[in-house]
Short mmCIF file of C-alpha atoms and ligand atoms in Angstrom, two decimals:
data_model
loop_
_atom_site.label_atom_id
_atom_site.label_comp_id
_atom_site.label_asym_id
_atom_site.label_seq_id
_atom_site.Cartn_x
_atom_site.Cartn_y
_atom_site.Cartn_z
CA UNK V 542 47.69 0.32 174.40
CA UNK V 543 45.60 2.13 177.06
CA UNK V 544 42.72 0.11 178.54
CA UNK V 545 39.36 0.75 176.91
CA UNK V 546 37.08 2.90 179.05
CA UNK V 547 33.81 1.15 179.80
CA UNK V 548 30.57 3.07 180.34
CA UNK V 549 30.47 2.31 184.06
CA UNK V 550 34.09 3.37 184.55
CA UNK V 551 33.54 6.62 182.63
CA UNK V 552 30.38 7.42 184.56
CA UNK V 553 31.98 6.63 187.92
CA UNK V 554 34.95 8.88 187.11
CA UNK V 555 32.64 11.71 186.01
CA UNK V 556 30.57 11.21 189.13
CA UNK V 557 33.59 11.40 191.41
CA UNK V 558 34.44 14.80 190.02
CA UNK V 559 30.84 16.10 190.46
CA UNK V 560 30.33 17.80 193.82
CA UNK V 561 27.54 16.33 195.96
CA UNK V 562 26.92 13.38 193.65
CA UNK V 563 25.16 10.38 195.22
CA UNK V 564 25.89 8.02 192.35
CA UNK V 565 22.18 7.46 191.64
CA UNK V 566 22.23 9.20 188.29
CA UNK V 567 25.24 7.08 187.32
CA UNK V 568 23.36 3.91 188.23
CA UNK V 569 20.40 5.09 186.23
CA UNK V 570 22.53 5.59 183.12
CA UNK V 571 24.03 2.15 183.58
CA UNK V 572 20.50 0.67 183.85
CA UNK V 573 19.62 2.37 180.57
CA UNK V 574 22.68 0.74 179.02
CA UNK V 575 21.47 -2.70 180.16
CA UNK V 576 18.00 -2.03 178.71
CA UNK V 577 19.57 -0.95 175.40
CA UNK V 578 21.54 -4.18 175.18
CA UNK V 579 18.31 -6.14 175.62
CA UNK V 580 16.59 -4.03 172.95
CA UNK V 581 19.54 -4.48 170.57
CA UNK V 582 19.37 -8.23 171.10
CA UNK V 583 15.62 -8.27 170.40
CA UNK V 584 16.15 -6.21 167.24
CA UNK V 585 18.98 -8.41 165.96
CA UNK V 586 16.80 -11.52 166.23
CA UNK V 587 13.39 -10.03 165.44
CA UNK V 588 13.19 -11.53 161.95
CA UNK V 589 13.93 -14.99 163.37
CA UNK V 590 11.67 -14.83 166.42
CA UNK V 591 8.52 -13.56 164.70
CA UNK V 592 8.80 -10.18 166.39
CA UNK V 593 8.47 -8.03 163.28
CA UNK V 594 5.21 -6.40 162.26
CA UNK V 595 2.27 -4.81 163.95
CA UNK V 596 1.22 -5.45 167.54
CA UNK V 597 -2.37 -4.86 166.48
CA UNK V 598 -2.70 -1.87 168.82
CA UNK V 599 -2.32 1.91 168.61
CA UNK V 600 -0.55 4.36 170.91
CA UNK V 601 -2.20 7.39 172.49
CA UNK V 602 -1.62 9.39 169.29
CA UNK V 603 -3.50 6.75 167.29
CA UNK V 604 -0.33 5.51 165.56
CA UNK V 605 0.04 1.80 164.87
CA UNK V 606 2.29 0.09 167.44
CA UNK V 607 4.79 -2.47 166.21
CA UNK V 608 5.58 -5.51 168.34
CA UNK V 609 9.04 -4.06 168.94
CA UNK V 610 7.64 -0.68 170.07
CA UNK V 611 5.75 -2.56 172.76
CA UNK V 612 8.66 -4.85 173.67
CA UNK V 613 11.20 -2.00 173.92
CA UNK V 614 8.77 -0.10 176.14
CA UNK V 615 8.38 -3.11 178.45
CA UNK V 616 12.16 -3.59 178.65
CA UNK V 617 12.65 0.05 179.67
CA UNK V 618 9.85 0.00 182.24
CA UNK V 619 11.33 -3.15 183.75
CA UNK V 620 14.82 -1.61 183.89
CA UNK V 621 13.71 0.77 186.65
CA UNK V 622 11.45 -1.61 188.51
CA UNK V 623 13.95 -2.02 191.31
CA UNK V 624 16.76 -0.09 192.88
CA UNK V 625 14.62 2.83 194.06
CA UNK V 626 16.06 5.18 191.46
CA UNK V 627 13.00 6.33 189.51
CA UNK V 628 9.61 7.65 190.62
CA UNK V 629 7.87 7.95 187.25
CA UNK V 630 8.50 6.72 183.72
CA UNK V 631 6.62 8.31 180.84
CA UNK V 632 6.77 7.01 177.31
CA UNK V 633 5.46 7.80 173.89
CA UNK V 634 3.88 4.35 173.92
CA UNK V 635 1.82 4.77 177.13
CA UNK V 636 -1.08 7.12 177.70
CA UNK V 637 -0.25 7.57 181.41
CA UNK V 638 3.14 7.42 183.11
CA UNK V 639 4.17 4.30 184.97
CA UNK V 640 4.56 5.08 188.67
CA UNK V 641 7.19 3.43 190.88
CA UNK V 642 6.23 5.70 193.78
CA UNK V 643 4.97 2.92 196.04
CA UNK V 644 8.16 0.87 195.55
CA UNK V 645 10.56 3.79 195.38
CA UNK V 646 9.30 6.60 197.62
CA UNK V 647 12.83 7.99 197.97
CA UNK V 648 13.57 8.07 194.24
CA UNK V 649 15.12 11.31 193.01
CA UNK V 650 14.50 11.00 189.28
CA UNK V 651 11.81 10.65 186.63
CA UNK V 652 12.55 9.24 183.18
CA UNK V 653 10.96 9.79 179.79
CA UNK V 654 11.60 7.82 176.66
CA UNK V 655 10.74 7.10 173.10
CA UNK V 656 11.46 3.36 173.18
CA UNK V 657 11.71 2.78 169.43
CA UNK V 658 12.24 5.88 167.33
CA UNK V 659 11.92 5.44 163.57
CA UNK V 660 9.42 2.59 163.84
CA UNK V 661 8.83 2.44 160.09
CA UNK V 662 12.39 1.11 159.82
CA UNK V 663 11.75 -1.92 162.04
CA UNK V 664 10.47 -4.24 159.34
CA UNK V 665 13.17 -3.26 156.81
CA UNK V 666 16.20 -3.59 159.10
CA UNK V 667 16.83 0.17 158.96
CA UNK V 668 18.35 2.45 161.58
CA UNK V 669 16.41 2.80 164.85
CA UNK V 670 16.90 4.55 168.13
CA UNK V 671 15.83 4.82 171.75
CA UNK V 672 15.70 8.35 173.12
CA UNK V 673 15.74 9.12 176.85
CA UNK V 674 15.49 12.09 179.16
CA UNK V 675 16.08 12.21 182.90
CA UNK V 676 14.44 14.82 185.10
CA UNK V 677 14.28 15.47 188.81
CA UNK V 678 11.46 14.15 190.91
CA UNK V 679 9.67 16.98 192.70
CA UNK V 680 6.33 15.64 193.96
CA UNK V 681 6.19 12.38 192.00
CA UNK V 682 3.31 13.50 189.79
CA UNK V 683 3.01 14.32 186.08
CA UNK V 684 3.71 17.95 186.98
CA UNK V 685 7.36 16.89 187.45
CA UNK V 686 7.51 16.25 183.73
CA UNK V 687 5.66 19.31 182.46
CA UNK V 688 8.60 21.64 182.88
CA UNK V 689 11.03 23.35 180.52
CA UNK V 690 13.60 21.26 178.67
CA UNK V 691 16.33 23.26 180.37
CA UNK V 692 15.47 21.31 183.54
CA UNK V 693 16.62 17.99 182.11
CA UNK V 694 19.39 16.46 184.19
CA UNK V 695 20.59 14.13 181.45
CA UNK V 696 19.45 13.05 178.01
CA UNK V 697 20.65 10.98 175.12
CA UNK V 698 19.97 8.19 172.71
CA UNK V 699 20.94 4.70 171.70
CA UNK V 700 21.39 4.21 167.97
CA UNK V 701 20.79 0.73 166.59
CA UNK V 702 22.65 0.63 163.28
CA UNK V 703 25.60 -1.44 162.08
CA UNK V 704 26.91 -0.74 165.60
CA UNK V 705 24.94 0.04 168.75
CA UNK V 706 25.92 3.49 169.98
CA UNK V 707 25.15 5.50 173.09
CA UNK V 708 25.35 9.29 173.00
CA UNK V 709 24.47 11.22 176.14
CA UNK V 710 24.95 14.41 178.06
CA UNK V 711 24.61 15.30 181.72
CA UNK V 712 25.10 18.96 180.85
CA UNK V 713 28.90 18.75 180.74
CA UNK V 714 29.44 17.94 177.08
CA UNK V 715 28.37 15.04 174.90
CA UNK V 716 30.00 11.62 175.06
CA UNK V 717 29.85 8.81 172.52
CA UNK V 718 30.13 5.09 173.27
CA UNK V 719 29.90 1.98 171.09
CA UNK V 720 28.79 -1.47 172.22
CA UNK V 721 31.57 -4.01 171.87
CA UNK V 722 29.53 -7.16 171.16
CA UNK V 723 32.42 -9.47 172.02
CA UNK V 724 32.37 -8.37 175.68
CA UNK V 725 28.86 -6.87 175.91
CA UNK V 726 30.14 -3.51 177.15
CA UNK V 727 29.72 0.06 175.94
CA UNK V 728 33.20 1.51 175.36
CA UNK V 729 34.09 5.18 175.11
CA UNK V 730 34.71 6.30 171.53
CA UNK V 731 34.73 10.10 171.86
CA UNK V 732 34.37 12.43 174.79
CA UNK V 733 33.13 16.01 174.40
CA UNK V 734 31.83 15.65 170.87
CA UNK V 735 31.56 19.02 169.09
CA UNK V 736 29.21 19.50 166.21
CA UNK V 737 30.41 21.29 163.05
CA UNK V 738 29.17 24.90 162.90
CA UNK V 739 27.82 24.29 159.41
CA UNK V 740 27.00 21.17 157.45
CA UNK V 741 26.44 19.83 153.97
CA UNK V 742 23.28 17.80 154.43
CA UNK V 743 19.61 18.18 155.32
CA UNK V 744 16.99 15.64 156.32
CA UNK V 745 13.28 16.21 155.85
CA UNK V 746 10.34 14.21 154.54
CA UNK V 747 9.95 16.21 151.35
CA UNK V 748 6.84 14.26 150.45
CA UNK V 749 5.10 16.52 152.97
CA UNK V 750 6.24 19.76 151.24
CA UNK V 751 2.70 20.50 150.02
CA UNK V 752 1.64 20.90 153.68
CA UNK V 753 4.47 23.22 154.77
CA UNK V 754 4.33 26.98 155.24
CA UNK V 755 5.82 28.95 152.29
CA UNK V 756 8.85 29.99 154.40
CA UNK V 757 9.75 26.35 155.05
CA UNK V 758 9.47 25.51 151.36
CA UNK V 759 11.64 28.53 150.51
CA UNK V 760 14.28 27.41 153.03
CA UNK V 761 14.52 23.90 151.55
CA UNK V 762 14.63 25.41 148.04
CA UNK V 763 17.58 27.54 149.12
CA UNK V 764 19.45 24.46 150.36
CA UNK V 765 18.96 22.85 146.95
CA UNK V 766 19.98 25.93 144.96
CA UNK V 767 23.70 26.19 144.07
CA UNK V 768 25.47 28.83 146.15
CA UNK V 769 26.28 31.71 143.75
CA UNK V 770 29.91 31.88 144.94
CA UNK V 771 30.84 28.24 145.48
CA UNK V 772 28.23 26.33 143.47
CA UNK V 773 27.70 24.21 146.57
CA UNK V 774 24.31 22.58 147.27
CA UNK V 775 23.20 20.54 150.23
CA UNK V 776 22.69 16.77 149.97
CA UNK V 777 19.45 15.14 151.10
CA UNK V 778 20.03 12.63 153.89
CA UNK V 779 16.70 11.35 155.22
CA UNK V 780 16.64 7.95 156.91
CA UNK V 781 13.11 8.07 158.48
CA UNK V 782 14.82 7.79 161.85
CA UNK V 783 15.20 11.01 163.78
CA UNK V 784 17.98 9.51 165.88
CA UNK V 785 19.85 8.28 162.80
CA UNK V 786 19.66 11.66 161.08
CA UNK V 787 20.49 13.71 164.16
CA UNK V 788 23.46 11.45 164.84
CA UNK V 789 24.77 11.97 161.30
CA UNK V 790 24.51 15.71 161.71
CA UNK V 791 26.07 15.62 165.17
CA UNK V 792 29.18 14.20 163.54
CA UNK V 793 29.08 15.84 160.08
CA UNK V 794 26.93 18.95 160.52
CA UNK V 795 23.62 19.67 158.83
CA UNK V 796 19.96 20.09 159.70
CA UNK V 797 17.03 17.77 160.44
CA UNK V 798 13.57 19.26 159.98
CA UNK V 799 10.10 18.13 160.85
CA UNK V 800 8.31 21.41 160.32
CA UNK V 801 4.75 22.36 161.13
CA UNK V 802 2.59 20.44 158.74
CA UNK V 803 -0.96 21.43 157.83
CA UNK V 804 -1.90 17.75 157.80
CA UNK V 805 -0.23 16.76 161.08
CA UNK V 806 -2.26 16.38 164.24
CA UNK V 807 -1.35 18.22 167.40
CA UNK V 808 -0.40 21.59 168.76
CA UNK V 809 1.54 23.83 166.48
CA UNK V 810 1.15 21.34 163.64
CA UNK V 811 4.32 19.42 164.48
CA UNK V 812 4.70 15.65 164.47
CA UNK V 813 7.48 15.06 166.98
CA UNK V 814 6.92 14.88 170.72
CA UNK V 815 8.26 17.65 172.93
CA UNK V 816 9.20 15.48 175.89
CA UNK V 817 10.29 12.20 174.35
CA UNK V 818 12.03 13.37 171.19
CA UNK V 819 12.60 17.10 170.73
CA UNK V 820 13.87 18.20 174.14
CA UNK V 821 16.22 15.27 174.84
CA UNK V 822 17.85 15.63 171.41
CA UNK V 823 17.92 19.42 171.78
CA UNK V 824 19.85 19.02 175.05
CA UNK V 825 22.41 16.77 173.34
CA UNK V 826 22.78 18.96 170.27
CA UNK V 827 23.10 22.22 172.23
CA UNK V 828 25.71 20.61 174.46
CA UNK V 829 27.67 19.80 171.30
CA UNK V 830 27.43 23.39 170.04
CA UNK V 831 24.38 23.00 167.79
CA UNK V 832 20.88 24.47 167.95
CA UNK V 833 17.27 23.24 168.18
CA UNK V 834 14.32 25.47 167.37
CA UNK V 835 10.62 25.29 166.66
CA UNK V 836 11.31 27.96 164.05
CA UNK V 837 10.24 30.65 166.50
CA UNK V 838 11.50 29.47 169.88
CA UNK V 839 14.37 27.58 171.41
CA UNK V 840 13.12 24.01 171.93
CA UNK V 841 14.54 23.76 175.46
CA UNK V 842 12.54 26.80 176.63
CA UNK V 843 9.17 25.25 175.81
CA UNK V 844 7.03 24.17 178.78
CA UNK V 845 4.59 21.55 177.47
CA UNK V 846 0.99 21.72 178.66
CA UNK V 847 0.48 17.97 178.32
CA UNK V 848 2.56 14.82 178.28
CA UNK V 849 2.20 13.89 174.63
CA UNK V 850 2.38 17.40 173.16
CA UNK V 851 4.07 17.77 169.77
CA UNK V 852 6.03 20.59 168.18
CA UNK V 853 7.74 21.52 164.91
CA UNK V 854 11.48 20.81 165.03
CA UNK V 855 14.57 22.15 163.31
CA UNK V 856 17.74 20.69 164.85
CA UNK V 857 21.36 20.59 163.83
CA UNK V 858 24.29 22.86 163.16
CA UNK V 859 24.15 26.43 164.35
CA UNK V 860 24.41 28.00 160.86
CA UNK V 861 21.57 26.03 159.26
CA UNK V 862 19.18 26.25 162.22
CA UNK V 863 19.71 30.02 162.48
CA UNK V 864 19.09 30.35 158.76
CA UNK V 865 15.93 28.27 159.10
CA UNK V 866 14.68 30.63 161.82
CA UNK V 867 14.98 33.62 159.49
CA UNK V 868 12.78 31.81 156.94
CA UNK V 869 10.32 30.58 159.59
CA UNK V 870 9.89 34.16 160.83
CA UNK V 871 8.70 35.14 157.34
CA UNK V 872 6.17 32.29 157.09
P1 FDP B 1944 8.48 7.15 163.40
O1 FDP B 1944 7.18 7.90 163.42
O2 FDP B 1944 8.58 6.12 162.29
O3 FDP B 1944 8.87 6.56 164.75
O4 FDP B 1944 8.28 9.87 165.37
C1 FDP B 1944 9.45 9.89 164.89
C2 FDP B 1944 9.75 9.55 163.45
O5 FDP B 1944 9.63 8.20 163.06
C3 FDP B 1944 11.20 9.97 163.23
O6 FDP B 1944 12.12 9.07 163.74
C4 FDP B 1944 11.28 10.15 161.75
O7 FDP B 1944 12.29 11.05 161.37
C5 FDP B 1944 9.89 10.65 161.42
O8 FDP B 1944 9.04 10.34 162.54
C6 FDP B 1944 9.33 9.95 160.22
O9 FDP B 1944 8.13 10.54 159.86
P2 FDP B 1944 7.62 10.43 158.33
O10 FDP B 1944 7.15 9.02 158.15
O11 FDP B 1944 6.51 11.41 158.26
O12 FDP B 1944 8.75 10.79 157.45
#
């Protein structure tokens, strides 16, 4: 039986074949893996250690913070506190980025993350995720982060479900790892994951349908209406975790939607954050052959004006996202 390929081995081998690589990005990805193991451990024991429930605070968007949102954020900030790899870390949970500039003046990267995606699942032992994005440091200020999604160097997510998974891209395909708890290592499961061109499922919070544009409602109605030729309808698959749903569709095909919502706060009426959620997942999904759109624009082309900007999101298989765009254009 061939030896299992650990995350560090895979990254080192990829790095060797990349011209001009210094190995710093590889180290950064390995640091993220260590942080994810700590988060997974905290999640697994949260019900026993009194770590479930509210932290009694709110994030910059005014959303309630859970104790685990705060803890996961601290773990990630700490992960880059040494090693001189990162200049800035921005997170959904912090109003201003954390600067490592004084400690790491030579750092070449900035990181962004959503430490605990799908927070409403924390207290019910549902699927959760950590999303990350790695960008280049230019001058070490917030301006480094307010650039198009196409400038991401790497992006991915950890999925905390029955298994802990890592899915990431450095722009050369999408690779999938699973944590082997018996040895505490992420092992390669699939390299160069390709997403099906078309799927059978859709994920959206349909309780918000009253607040959608007519085109969005018409699109979801079409998915639920039997195809005249085949009789086929789409299945609803909403887990309240963006990472969980996107991961399902990465493997099986389908579409996740959080459309513009008349009741949602923020620019363009979307709920999800451009920098911490939409663009990192868009990078992964496009690298696997899928699409990500606001309905009118490619997600990766958007240049956010501020750190915590939100946008509408349609992400998944090429066929369904393109169909969604035709409906969104009518709205
Ligand atoms: P959450 O706010 O619970 O962290 O922000 C992301 C997100 O979850 C997604 O993971 C999820 O798909 C969506 O928002 C859930 O929003 P609704 O409660 O409006 O369905």
